[in-house]
């Protein structure tokens, strides 16, 4: 009798994250706080993406260059994130499909493959930032050579394998603990700096100067600083992830009240966790203003920030100077960086599984999925380290920082293709039902957010492409970069039009199928 084959790569078209879907029990008829505790967790997995290493330098540099002017951008970005994540969670709970599954069910196979590749590139771009962040943290904490540190990041797959054995609820708890580590580090550093809280609060009110094209400080204007913060905050993979992990709670979908309760408590969880992410990003910007003397952070890379935190001369007051001498500030910064990288590892892998299963109906073991993605992401980092290692420490550090910043260009491509379908589907009665479709005010705010973010991402594309040519590109290189950017913008707009047309037709099919079902039930009665 031959053994049954168990292929590594399998075809699947089942529930989203099937191993954990509907596995977490929630209490019935208990107090608000007891019920909220049972629903708490998925929001933390999502919030991780809003405080990953990609956010750090943009917020700190924004504070160094423009004081508290960009605080309002962090606030607006966080509010938009809350709105989009609410829609994503609601889509998952009501339709019992994640965003990738919902898009694929209403579009053609060809478009599904294109969107899958685009989203994979965005995840790999995010992973490059995680590799760089984790490798640098290992280098700073343990003096491990960067080449070896990069290789060590591959072995976080073993940590992930261990986590898959202990249960999803414990994974959520670990992520929450790591978030609190990050939060503690920055609260401690900001508390020592004693910032001007009146100016902080004033910074939350946007003015015409917030998005101005001048003055330019350190090669950055308020507009480019704002675009950097927005680009590092709202990421496409978080929408796919939330629509999947929101389905881990066990509820009776035949009971509309129970579904409504799940949406309500999941929204509370999401908003609380995203408020923590907002607090982290706000603390990072305050660090740039209050922890360091204005203009002293010349190098906004992780290396530069670590060195600045260990240098009493860059500190803004005598208390910070004394602590900086001990090396505590810089060590805590590196610990927070490592915690952030490990958090992103967990959520990035889950998202990769969601989009692969949703878009192309293929499934592989979670450890293999992580290993493949990480190995691909390690390649450009290794090439970068090896090319610049012989040219000096400063050149190596600058090259890694530029690689991390340039890799984020893929996020600008992928974001509209997650936001727009999400908004269209949650606006639809056919998809969500009359009770759960977006209210008029949510629809209005949704369209403003989606159009605004798409515009800002695309308008910032020329400068991002110029970044591939170094800090001082020639006139010819700028022209080349702008030409490439405009061709890419045209391609994005064409692909968006294709996506909208197919989703519109798909929605019509769903509406027609629903009408037929109602008619059949009526005729049977």
PDB file of N, CA and C in Angstrom, residues 10 79 152 182 234 242 364 367 435 438 484 490 498:
ATOM      1  N   UNK A  10       0.120  23.263  -2.479  1.00  0.00           N
ATOM      2  CA  UNK A  10      -1.217  22.686  -2.648  1.00  0.00           C
ATOM      3  C   UNK A  10      -2.174  23.712  -3.223  1.00  0.00           C
ATOM      4  N   UNK A  79      -5.709  58.551  11.521  1.00  0.00           N
ATOM      5  CA  UNK A  79      -7.174  58.551  11.377  1.00  0.00           C
ATOM      6  C   UNK A  79      -7.587  57.844  10.084  1.00  0.00           C
ATOM      7  N   UNK A 152      21.737  35.784   9.710  1.00  0.00           N
ATOM      8  CA  UNK A 152      21.027  35.370  10.926  1.00  0.00           C
ATOM      9  C   UNK A 152      19.532  35.694  10.820  1.00  0.00           C
ATOM     10  N   UNK A 182       8.522  48.494  22.640  1.00  0.00           N
ATOM     11  CA  UNK A 182       8.802  49.651  21.776  1.00  0.00           C
ATOM     12  C   UNK A 182       8.250  50.924  22.405  1.00  0.00           C
ATOM     13  N   UNK A 234       0.596  54.226   5.991  1.00  0.00           N
ATOM     14  CA  UNK A 234      -0.484  53.399   5.433  1.00  0.00           C
ATOM     15  C   UNK A 234       0.115  52.425   4.419  1.00  0.00           C
ATOM     16  N   UNK A 242      -5.710  42.329   7.974  1.00  0.00           N
ATOM     17  CA  UNK A 242      -6.822  42.571   8.906  1.00  0.00           C
ATOM     18  C   UNK A 242      -8.101  41.864   8.458  1.00  0.00           C
ATOM     19  N   UNK A 364       1.299  26.962   0.735  1.00  0.00           N
ATOM     20  CA  UNK A 364       2.522  26.251   1.113  1.00  0.00           C
ATOM     21  C   UNK A 364       2.691  26.372   2.626  1.00  0.00           C
ATOM     22  N   UNK A 367       6.311  27.971   7.250  1.00  0.00           N
ATOM     23  CA  UNK A 367       7.763  28.097   7.428  1.00  0.00           C
ATOM     24  C   UNK A 367       8.462  28.247   6.079  1.00  0.00           C
ATOM     25  N   UNK A 435     -27.418  46.483   6.113  1.00  0.00           N
ATOM     26  CA  UNK A 435     -27.003  46.871   7.467  1.00  0.00           C
ATOM     27  C   UNK A 435     -25.513  47.171   7.575  1.00  0.00           C
ATOM     28  N   UNK A 438     -21.092  50.557   4.067  1.00  0.00           N
ATOM     29  CA  UNK A 438     -20.633  51.817   4.644  1.00  0.00           C
ATOM     30  C   UNK A 438     -21.728  52.870   4.657  1.00  0.00           C
ATOM     31  N   UNK A 484      10.627  57.747 -16.334  1.00  0.00           N
ATOM     32  CA  UNK A 484      10.253  56.427 -15.799  1.00  0.00           C
ATOM     33  C   UNK A 484       9.039  56.561 -14.875  1.00  0.00           C
ATOM     34  N   UNK A 490       1.292  56.237 -15.498  1.00  0.00           N
ATOM     35  CA  UNK A 490       0.326  55.895 -16.552  1.00  0.00           C
ATOM     36  C   UNK A 490      -0.077  54.422 -16.453  1.00  0.00           C
ATOM     37  N   UNK A 498      -8.671  49.115 -15.182  1.00  0.00           N
ATOM     38  CA  UNK A 498      -8.993  47.693 -15.415  1.00  0.00           C
ATOM     39  C   UNK A 498      -9.612  47.079 -14.156  1.00  0.00           C
TER      40      UNK A 498
END
